Structure formats: C-alpha cells, structure tokens
Amino acid sequence: MAVATSPVRKKVNRIGLESREYRGSKTTLCAGCGHNAISERIIGACFEMGIEPERVVKLSGIGCSSKSPAYFLGSAHGFNAVHGRMPSVGTGAMLANRNLVAIGVSGDGDTGAIGIGQFVHLMRRNLPIIYIIEDNGCYGLTKGQFSPTADLGSKAKTGVVNDLPPIDTCALAIELGASFVARSFSGDKKQLTAILKAALSHRGTAMLDVLSPCVTFNDHEGSTKSYAYAKAHDDPLEEIDFVPFFEDISIDYEPGTTQEVVMHDGSKLYLKKLDADYDPLNKVQAMRVLQETRSRGEFATGLIYVEPVKPDFLDVLNVVDEPLATLPQERVRPPKTVLDDIMESLR
Amino acid sequence: MAPAEVAVQEAPVVHGTGRVVNDFSIQVATVNGSGSQTANLVLLRSIFRMGVPVSGKNLFPSNIAGLPTWFTIRANKDGYIARKKEIDFLVAMNPETAREDALSLESGAAVVYDEGLALDAVRDDLVFYPVPFDKLIAGVCTDVKLRRLVRNMIYDGVLAKLLEIDLQQMEYALQKQLGSKPKAVALNQQALEVGFAYADQHFEKRDPYVIAPMNETAGKILIEGNAAAAIGAMMAGVTVVAWYPITPSSSLCETLIDYLQKHRIDERTGKATFAVVQAEDEIAALGMAVGAGWAGARAMTSTSGPGVSLMGEFAGLGYYGEVPAVIFDVQRVGPSTGLPTRTAQGDVLSTAFLSHGDTRHLMLFPSSVGECYSMAVEAFDLAERFQTPVFVMTDLDLGMNTWMSDPFPYPEKPLDRGKVLDEETLERIGRFGRYRDVDGDGVPYRSVPGDKMPAYFCRGSGHNEWAQYSERPDDYQNNVDRLARKFENARNWMPAPVVEINRQASIGIIAYGTTHWAVVESRDQLKAEAELETSYYRVCGYPFRPALASFIERHERVYVIEQNRDGQMLSLMKLDLEPDLVRRLRSVLHYSGLPIDARSITDSVLIQEGYRVQKTGADTSRVPRQAGVGGE
C-alpha cells in the first residue's frame, strides 16, 4: 500500500525565515572552542525570536571572540573594529540608526584590558546593545597570555601563575548602570539561549559574560576557566524560561518558586529559583550574590540583574524616531532664513 | 642680484597734524578671569562698527583665573588684520606685568594705566595717561565683587575719548555683548561713561592715534572660526557629533550644540534631528563618528593635536575600512601637551599620514572664518564622496579669535551622499562587492546597515574586494593600490588653491591657513621696501592640486611660509614634486606660538634673497616672562 507523504517542509520562524538563514560563514576558530557554541546559540535565539537579519549590526573588537561575528547572521552587516573599541563604534551606529539591533561580541582582554574604558562608559549610557563577553580568561590569538578576568592563582599552560585578582565584569556592569546583566556558560545551551532571547527583547544595555573555555590555551587542570572547572563550579541562580511577547504564554511554574519579569516590550521572563530568595530586580542582592559565589570559587549564572524599564541612551538624547542616517536634506539643513538670522546676529 | 640695504618701513602714515588714523594696535594687559573679555570685545566691535577693518587676538594662559592675559586689537585702514609685532597703545591693568609691558613698548607709544602703578617712573619716553580706576569704580558700583568685573569697562570709556571712538557704537557693542543681562548693561554703561568723562576732564591728547569712521566693514560680521565651523557643520546636515573637551577646539562643539538645539529640533515632535555625545576620550569620540559614518550618518568630531594623536587608530580604520567622518583639528602648539593656548600649524605631517601602515588622509586648510564655514560644508561632502576621514585643519588663531568676514552664503549644492548602493545601481553592477572598483575611480559603492541592500563585513583586517577576510598577497596589494587611486582621484576634488600670478615675479610664495593674512601684508612690504614682486599660491587642500607644480615651475625661488619648526607643508610637497622643483623651495618658519606677523616673513624673505636687513626686535619681547606661567 502506497503511503501518501507530504513534502518535507522546513521549519520557518514567524517572519518566514529558516534557521539556516541565520548562519554565517564557516568558523576558523579551534575545534571545541566555546565561542563556536555561543555563535550557535546566537543563531538559535535570533531565529526563534524572528529577528530580521538586515536590521542587525554585528560588532566586535579584536581577538578570537571578535572574529566570531563572521560566523553567525551572514546576511547582517558587521563591523570588526579595533581592539577594545567596539563600544564606541556600536554607539555611533546606534545613534545613526536607532532601529538597528546591535549585537556586540568582545573578549575578556578586549573588554577587561584595552577596552575597559569604553566598556565602562557604554554601561553608563545604557545604549541599546547586547554586549557579549566570550570569557576564557586568556588571550587566545596571541597564544595564551593572561587576561584581566583570569582568576588569582590560575595557572597558564606554560606554568605561569596569575598573581593579580580578576575583574568581575558583571559586578562592574551592574555598578555602572547596565540594565540587564547575566552570566552563563557556553556549554549551557538551554540557559544561554533563554538569556539571549531575553536580551533581544530588552531595550538598553544587556551585558552577558559567557564563560567560554579556550580549548587550546586554557582548558587544563589548574585553569579556573576550563570546561571541567566551569561545569563543576557553575552555580545557577535560576532556571530561566523566556516567553516572547508574540507567543502565547503557556508556561507553568509552581507559584512561590517562580518570578515573572515583564520586559519593556511585554515579553515575560520566568525565573525558577534555585536560590529561594534571589530577586534579579534587587541591585544590592545581585552584588552580594556575586561576591559570595566568587569567594567560594563559583560562578553564579543566570540573569543576575535586570531593570526592565529604564530610559536608554537614545531616549536620554531625545533623538527623533526615524534613523538619523537617512533623514532627508530638508530636515537636516536649516532653511536660508535661519542662516540669514544667524548672520544678522553677528553684525 | 645685488644685495641692498633695505629700510624697514614701520612708521605708519601720519595725516596732517601728527594724527595716525586707523593704523595702530592696542594691547590690553589684564588678569584672566577678571571680565576683561567683555571690555575687549566691546572695544573691538565698536571700532568694527565705525567701519574700520579690525582684528582681535587673545593671548591667554592655560588657566582659569589669576594669570596674565593680553588682548591685542589691530585697526588698519588697508585691511591688514594679521598680528603686528609693535604695540602702539597699551592699556596696563595687570600689576604683575605692567612694568615689563611698559618696557617692551617702542618709544613714543601711549599707555593708559592704573595710576598706582606709577609707570611714568619706569621710563619717560612714552605718552602716559594714569587713571585712578579704583576711585572711579567706587563711584559706579558698591558691590565689591561686581567692581572687579565692571572696572575694565572704564578703560573702554577712556579709550573712547582718547581714540575718538564713537561712544554710541560702544554702547551698541555693549548691548550686543551683554544684552540678555540688563543690570549688567546698565552698570557697564555707567563705567563707560565715567571713564569717558574722566579722560575728557583730565587728559590732553598727546599721542597721534585716532579712529575715524570708514566704510570698510558695512554688511560684515564678526565671528570666531570655531563658531563659523559649527555653523558650517550644521548647514552640512551633521547628525552625529562626538567630542572630547580640549583647548582650543571645545568651543567648536559647544557652539554647535547651541545652534543645533535652536535650529535642529523637529517642530512636530520636539525631538532632535541630531545626537551629540561628550565621549570618554578622543579615541571614543572618533570611534563613535566612524561607527555613525559606517551606519550612514553625517558624523564628526573636533579636537586638537593631542586628540589627533589618540585618534590615530580610528583614522587608520576609517581609511582602510573606508568610512566617512569629519575631524576638525584646531591646531595648538608643540609636541605632547605643548602650549595649549597658543597657535601653530604643527599637525600637517602627522595628520597627512595619521596611523600606521600606508595611510593617507584628505585635509582642508581654511584660512578665514568664511572658509571655516564653507570648508566644513565641503568636508562632509568629500568624506562621503570618498568614503574616508576628512580633516579640517584650522588653528587656535582662527578658531578662538574674532575675525571680520562677509556673511556666509547659503550652500548652493545639495548634500553629496556619495556612492550609496541602491536597487538601480545594484542591477547595473550585478553583484555587490563592497571594495570593488566598478567605476574605475577607486571609489567603490557602499551599502548602509538597515537599508535592505546587500550587507558586508567592514573590518580593519585584510580584505578582498568582496569584503571577505583575506591574507592573500594579491588581495592586499590590489586593495591598497585602489586606495591609492582613490586618493589620487581626490586631488581634483579638493578645494582649488587661490593663485595670484604676477608676471614680473621670479619669486613665488606658498602659504596656507591663517598664515595667509600675514602673507598679504608681507607681499606689500616686499614690494614697497625692496621692489620685490611676488606671486602667491594659497594651498586649500591635500592632496595637492596639479596646479602646485606648475606654479613652482613658473618661479625661480618659492617660499613656503608656515607656522611650525620643521617646514611640514614643504616636506609634504617634496613627496609630490620632481627634484628640479624641490630645489626651488625655501622655508619661512614661525613657531613661537604667537600668530605669524608680516614683518617676520618680510625680513626672512629679504635675508634669504640676500638683502641686509635691520631686524626689528625679537618676537619674544612681546610676551613678558609671566606668559610662561600656567597649568594644563
């Protein structure tokens, strides 16, 4: 008996695109590099959220992490800028066109060392941008030197011991005014995807520190940024589920253990708490948890802090709704009467 | 050519009964932070309002209050508005410097001074006008704090009487300066009158200097170069401005913010058609401009030498990634921090090649406030036409001092957004390659994020014509060769030089920027004092126009006059010229930090031409030792 089969229909998202349309060129990073897993999660999150690739700008600085924007969303514009300076380029781009979706990818050296100045001021401005630190605690592209997020006492492949304490980029971002701060692990597919989707719904600076072991230079015993160490010391604050505004809410967490966070666009974040009294809307508590987990040699992961509705930099600057870049001449060149009046005032 | 003795003609024309009309300079020596700027600008504007060509130069310390400041006004019936070394009329208000100020004058000069300074005891060959400022101000103002600020207006009143400046014009200028503060106007007005009355009752005119009405400034405006550039940027349709405060460029963006807030708020929504960010440093400032330029905005920053140094990496990225941006470099003096409040043309070479590798930049050289305006407009067009950073090279003298100008004309040309990809073009060229030389002019097409045209990956790392990462030797070389063609093609788009060919001249003069004003005067001096005819070529942009070589070819010797130690523009020219032409070039350099003056040029040219010249006093004599005191 012949069985009638319908043609195989590829899964498309809400704007009719297939997942492969969110892919980029083939990665040139090392096999097993955590950064590749993060690229996959970005592809997945953008697909699931139905982000229009042509509205996305991918931004980066210099380093292994900064190469990765080439490996996702190939049909989006990208700008691989100079070392540590992605924040300023991203700021300019968003000022030029506020309708863009900015995804910045940086590394721990690119952010914590050469780029710390620009990082600090980006966080202060609450520019609408997703700022991902692919954090492996070392400089991969120059063969494994320590970065400022390397833990005190961690040992490099060469045997050198790091004798300076690390910068906690999450604590720094919260302190400086970022309105969405999360930490995750490149190997945690479920959590990272949920965080990325929530970040895509957030309006303001979403800072994501993603531990991403360097398989070549920093994945050995003695490294606190190795796969083994990260898996053993990951201390999730909550299980995250994210429901975009355009989907029916059908999630059902037990009351009393779940916190619902409504994002600015109406999307909802559900945080099933592993730590009974953790509240990501509480800045003081967020800082306390970061301190406590760090003192135990652990990484608190999940959504650490969120301020769902906070004016972003473009609101603060009171910029028109349309992209500045494409305003027509009659809106950017004042009429002759204006120039004549100015001239008159100078006589 | 036989060397000859040249009599230096500095003596101004004297009319009838020993009167020197509309040809002298006034220097006011005060303490910064004492409100003297108001009095000085009122003085300047009232002479301007009387129709007499005038210029004002502020010599100030890098400090907020309490250090010596000198403001020099030059009135000149022939329209010479460059700095003049000699001071004819001194107003000595600063006890710290008064003695030295008086000693530096030529014999016969006049000096208005606070009577307590007893300058008549220092020397006896000046014309002395002692004024009891404290006693006079006590009658005007009871508030001790205000006294200090209003006190200076008294010397304006005294000068109005002595120099025959129309008191009504002074009152107009005062109104213009302080119009928004009626109480301040009234108080200053009183001070003005008290000064005038005192001079009227106590002084017999014993110096020859007077201002008489002329008709040379009708219709003209007074403005600083930074404000002019700001107006130009606004009329160019700038949308993203990122800047970091630095003397002497801060007032450019500050003025721009004022103008934008007045004239670029959307009437319907009340929202801004611009974004201005005070960045965390100059690196970020240019980074933001580059990011905005990449995303399609007309973006700019303004800075000075130390900022330009920091901007190096983004300038290189803008060049190699081919991103438009406009950078105003209001040049100041020296390597490192140098002299922040003094003027120079010292960033020419470093900016031309700013950043590592084979990098070259387009530069514009405004010499007037009118050109600060017009070249600002032009810079945005060029940046987008050639998809590259464009540097507008002004300087402190132009940027922060007040200059006369014809009113600025409304831009005739629509905005030139350059080669931005659209559907029609895409159809014509087939496949989009961001760095493909489709038209053979080295300028590729670009798409802009959000425009739904094919996207590309912009990067400072090696790339091929499809904007793909590439380390292939041929890809690298093809790309930088195209960049060189693009740069070459820009030559004929740069603002045309202003050339004056004198058929009798075997000597050519080349200058640029503010040096122009001293050159105008110096050429007349050379002719009057040594019958030396000269031709003149004023450079307005880099890369140089081909006309430069033909100008040099026409002359046996060509003097390149500039305000730096190393002859930077001359060095840049050498790279473009045949050896035979290079041999004809000579340098005239001025780099004390003070604006160049005609006498220095004339003397240097005459000496190099083999004349024996009785040099006038060294330039340093004009800046008393205290001018060396300051902060950063």
XYZ file of C-alpha atoms in Angstrom, chain A:
347
model
C 0.000 0.000 0.000
C 1.262 3.346 -1.007
C 1.620 5.817 1.778
C 0.880 9.424 0.904
C 3.633 11.711 2.100
C 3.505 15.475 2.198
C 6.642 17.253 1.023
C 9.103 17.946 3.857
C 8.559 21.472 4.950
C 11.472 23.126 6.700
C 10.626 24.851 9.921
C 10.355 28.602 9.497
C 10.097 31.294 12.142
C 7.458 33.985 12.484
C 8.963 36.100 9.718
C 9.191 33.109 7.396
C 12.935 32.505 7.585
C 14.613 29.163 8.041
C 17.246 28.610 10.667
C 19.980 28.326 8.040
C 19.296 31.901 7.019
C 20.770 32.945 10.348
C 24.019 31.132 9.781
C 27.291 32.791 8.941
C 30.455 31.659 7.265
C 32.350 28.624 8.481
C 34.235 29.184 11.706
C 38.008 29.345 11.686
C 38.287 29.051 15.471
C 39.697 25.909 17.111
C 37.504 22.810 17.170
C 35.693 22.710 20.501
C 36.139 26.423 21.179
C 33.385 27.682 23.456
C 32.942 30.691 21.167
C 31.516 28.450 18.437
C 28.846 27.202 20.810
C 27.934 30.800 21.620
C 27.618 31.589 17.897
C 25.216 28.639 17.616
C 23.132 29.987 20.490
C 23.011 33.449 18.870
C 21.821 31.840 15.642
C 19.173 29.897 17.552
C 17.975 32.841 19.612
C 17.727 35.192 16.632
C 15.869 32.534 14.628
C 13.439 31.800 17.423
C 12.825 35.470 18.089
C 12.256 36.155 14.394
C 14.866 38.911 14.276
C 15.231 40.437 10.796
C 18.886 39.857 9.907
C 19.048 43.044 7.845
C 18.274 45.070 10.965
C 21.131 43.521 12.911
C 24.586 45.010 13.184
C 27.272 42.674 14.476
C 30.089 44.470 16.188
C 33.381 43.382 17.644
C 36.844 44.435 18.628
C 39.945 42.307 18.151
C 40.755 38.780 19.286
C 39.369 35.257 18.842
C 35.973 36.322 20.196
C 35.890 39.279 17.880
C 36.267 37.052 14.848
C 33.068 35.210 15.680
C 30.523 37.718 14.272
C 31.562 36.422 10.862
C 30.216 33.024 11.889
C 26.587 33.964 12.515
C 23.937 36.004 10.670
C 25.846 36.189 7.419
C 23.282 38.473 5.833
C 23.622 41.118 8.538
C 26.069 43.986 8.425
C 29.159 43.564 10.547
C 31.981 45.742 11.788
C 35.137 44.187 13.156
C 36.655 47.354 14.616
C 39.855 47.991 16.554
C 40.973 46.370 19.800
C 38.763 47.307 22.738
C 36.842 49.952 20.839
C 33.680 48.136 19.814
C 31.571 50.156 22.299
C 32.269 53.458 20.577
C 31.613 52.036 17.115
C 28.379 50.495 18.376
C 27.379 53.782 19.984
C 27.907 55.656 16.728
C 25.970 53.062 14.751
C 23.002 53.120 17.115
C 22.955 56.916 17.138
C 22.923 56.862 13.345
C 20.057 54.402 13.196
C 18.085 53.617 16.320
C 16.093 50.912 14.534
C 19.107 48.641 14.358
C 19.618 45.652 16.635
C 23.203 45.771 17.857
C 24.946 42.570 18.886
C 28.463 43.156 20.094
C 30.912 40.358 20.749
C 34.013 41.028 22.784
C 36.510 39.026 24.741
C 37.878 39.265 28.250
C 41.049 41.002 27.084
C 39.195 43.170 24.579
C 36.807 44.253 27.359
C 38.757 43.976 30.596
C 42.127 45.320 29.500
C 42.462 47.521 26.428
C 38.737 48.201 26.242
C 37.853 48.751 29.899
C 37.469 52.500 29.417
C 34.967 52.200 26.599
C 33.213 49.299 28.371
C 32.698 51.434 31.465
C 31.126 54.276 29.546
C 28.972 52.018 27.403
C 27.443 50.549 30.553
C 26.835 54.029 31.957
C 24.983 55.148 28.851
C 22.604 52.196 28.708
C 22.896 52.158 24.922
C 20.556 49.593 23.341
C 23.076 46.853 22.585
C 23.724 43.254 23.522
C 27.288 43.112 24.732
C 28.619 39.577 24.947
C 31.949 38.822 26.549
C 33.239 35.469 25.391
C 35.259 34.986 28.523
C 38.081 32.475 28.578
C 40.480 34.300 30.854
C 43.272 34.432 28.321
C 44.474 35.934 25.077
C 43.972 33.107 22.615
C 45.014 34.809 19.413
C 48.412 35.742 20.833
C 48.842 32.299 22.406
C 47.542 32.242 25.914
C 48.688 35.256 27.940
C 46.529 36.032 30.996
C 43.660 38.463 30.640
C 42.190 40.637 33.433
C 39.428 38.100 34.118
C 41.879 35.271 34.817
C 41.469 34.129 38.399
C 44.050 34.760 41.045
C 46.258 31.720 41.197
C 45.110 30.177 37.935
C 47.892 28.541 36.013
C 48.717 29.096 32.361
C 49.724 26.256 30.087
C 53.301 27.465 30.394
C 53.093 27.060 34.162
C 52.981 30.766 34.910
C 50.680 31.588 37.814
C 48.390 34.602 37.643
C 49.152 36.817 40.621
C 46.504 39.504 40.174
C 42.828 39.331 41.129
C 40.230 39.238 38.356
C 37.847 41.942 37.233
C 34.252 40.821 37.668
C 32.631 42.300 34.579
C 29.118 41.516 35.846
C 29.629 43.357 39.126
C 31.215 46.230 37.233
C 28.344 46.411 34.736
C 25.720 46.446 37.483
C 27.570 49.114 39.397
C 27.893 51.257 36.263
C 24.243 51.185 35.279
C 23.763 48.376 32.774
C 20.088 47.427 32.838
C 20.449 43.712 32.026
C 23.362 41.733 33.379
C 23.724 37.962 33.036
C 26.393 35.320 33.249
C 26.268 31.980 31.549
C 28.422 29.161 30.282
C 28.970 28.388 26.617
C 28.125 24.737 27.259
C 24.746 25.520 28.845
C 22.562 25.509 25.770
C 19.223 25.991 27.470
C 20.229 28.777 29.811
C 22.270 30.727 27.289
C 19.506 30.583 24.679
C 16.926 31.857 27.171
C 19.209 34.687 28.264
C 19.978 35.681 24.664
C 16.280 35.712 23.783
C 15.509 37.869 26.795
C 18.397 40.174 25.893
C 16.974 40.567 22.381
C 13.727 41.768 23.977
C 15.468 44.187 26.293
C 15.821 47.855 25.455
C 19.069 49.084 26.960
C 22.486 47.604 27.516
C 22.351 43.832 28.002
C 25.725 42.676 29.276
C 26.340 38.931 29.016
C 29.506 37.441 30.446
C 29.692 33.958 28.944
C 32.381 31.654 30.269
C 33.841 30.087 27.200
C 36.824 27.828 27.808
C 39.795 28.153 25.493
C 40.413 24.555 24.439
C 43.916 25.330 23.260
C 45.410 27.528 25.956
C 43.185 27.434 28.998
C 41.383 24.088 29.293
C 43.787 22.248 31.505
C 43.838 21.256 35.109
C 44.684 24.309 37.186
C 42.716 26.656 34.969
C 39.586 28.102 36.526
C 38.196 28.750 33.058
C 38.342 25.140 31.854
C 35.333 23.060 30.860
C 35.831 20.796 33.829
C 36.127 23.641 36.309
C 33.191 25.580 34.897
C 30.930 22.530 34.936
C 31.883 21.679 38.484
C 31.542 25.202 39.854
C 28.568 26.575 37.920
C 26.043 27.796 40.487
C 22.814 28.598 38.632
C 20.647 31.195 40.321
C 17.561 30.142 38.485
C 16.228 28.112 35.636
C 15.222 30.548 33.004
C 12.421 30.439 30.544
C 11.641 33.284 28.258
C 8.347 33.878 26.508
C 8.446 36.469 23.737
C 5.610 38.957 23.522
C 4.346 37.414 20.275
C 3.832 33.938 21.750
C 1.031 32.635 23.903
C 2.057 32.309 27.465
C 1.735 28.660 28.313
C 4.407 28.295 30.838
C 3.542 26.960 34.196
C 5.936 27.229 37.052
C 4.934 26.419 40.566
C 3.891 29.538 42.399
C 6.168 30.547 45.167
C 9.336 29.395 43.447
C 8.934 31.373 40.249
C 9.470 35.005 39.500
C 7.948 36.660 36.468
C 9.748 39.662 34.950
C 7.889 41.679 32.327
C 10.239 43.160 29.735
C 9.699 46.565 28.143
C 8.023 45.048 25.075
C 5.658 42.864 27.083
C 7.747 39.711 26.843
C 7.998 37.678 30.010
C 10.929 36.126 31.758
C 10.227 33.263 34.123
C 12.872 32.530 36.655
C 12.515 29.334 38.561
C 14.588 29.925 41.596
C 17.159 27.503 42.780
C 18.144 30.018 45.368
C 14.829 30.604 47.134
C 15.046 34.325 47.769
C 17.001 35.509 44.741
C 15.496 38.615 43.188
C 17.180 39.868 39.998
C 15.476 43.267 40.359
C 17.442 43.900 43.523
C 20.768 45.512 42.780
C 22.187 45.107 46.283
C 21.326 41.435 46.362
C 22.816 40.916 42.932
C 26.104 42.375 44.107
C 26.017 40.268 47.254
C 25.474 37.048 45.328
C 28.345 37.861 43.007
C 30.647 38.430 45.964
C 29.546 35.322 47.807
C 29.796 32.919 44.894
C 33.154 34.308 43.927
C 34.511 33.791 47.441
C 33.506 30.135 47.132
C 35.301 29.874 43.797
C 31.989 29.512 41.988
C 30.267 31.306 39.140
C 26.718 32.480 39.710
C 24.972 32.018 36.391
C 21.633 33.166 35.118
C 20.046 36.573 34.991
C 21.863 38.385 37.743
C 20.314 41.801 37.448
C 17.614 43.410 35.338
C 15.937 46.784 35.267
C 13.260 46.106 32.641
C 12.234 49.700 32.000
C 14.973 52.283 32.073
C 15.464 55.131 29.549
C 18.099 54.137 27.032
C 20.722 56.474 25.626
C 18.621 57.474 22.607
C 15.724 58.402 24.881
C 18.078 60.440 27.018
C 19.313 62.270 23.924
C 15.723 62.818 22.775
C 16.557 61.681 19.247
C 13.776 61.554 16.615
C 12.152 58.163 15.997
C 13.444 57.816 12.440
C 17.060 56.850 11.729
C 19.240 59.981 11.741
C 21.267 58.475 8.919
C 18.506 58.745 6.373
C 16.776 61.986 7.337
C 16.222 63.945 4.121
C 18.125 67.140 3.404
C 15.184 69.378 4.281
C 15.226 68.032 7.814
C 18.935 68.373 8.429
C 19.848 71.576 6.553
C 18.059 74.550 8.095
C 16.475 76.979 5.613
C 18.162 80.122 4.365
C 16.213 82.284 6.793
C 17.965 80.554 9.697
C 21.406 81.289 8.271
C 20.398 84.878 7.497
C 19.211 85.375 11.071
C 22.449 83.992 12.456
C 24.427 86.323 10.181
C 22.334 89.277 11.302
C 23.045 88.472 14.936
C 26.789 88.649 14.227
C 26.875 92.168 12.814
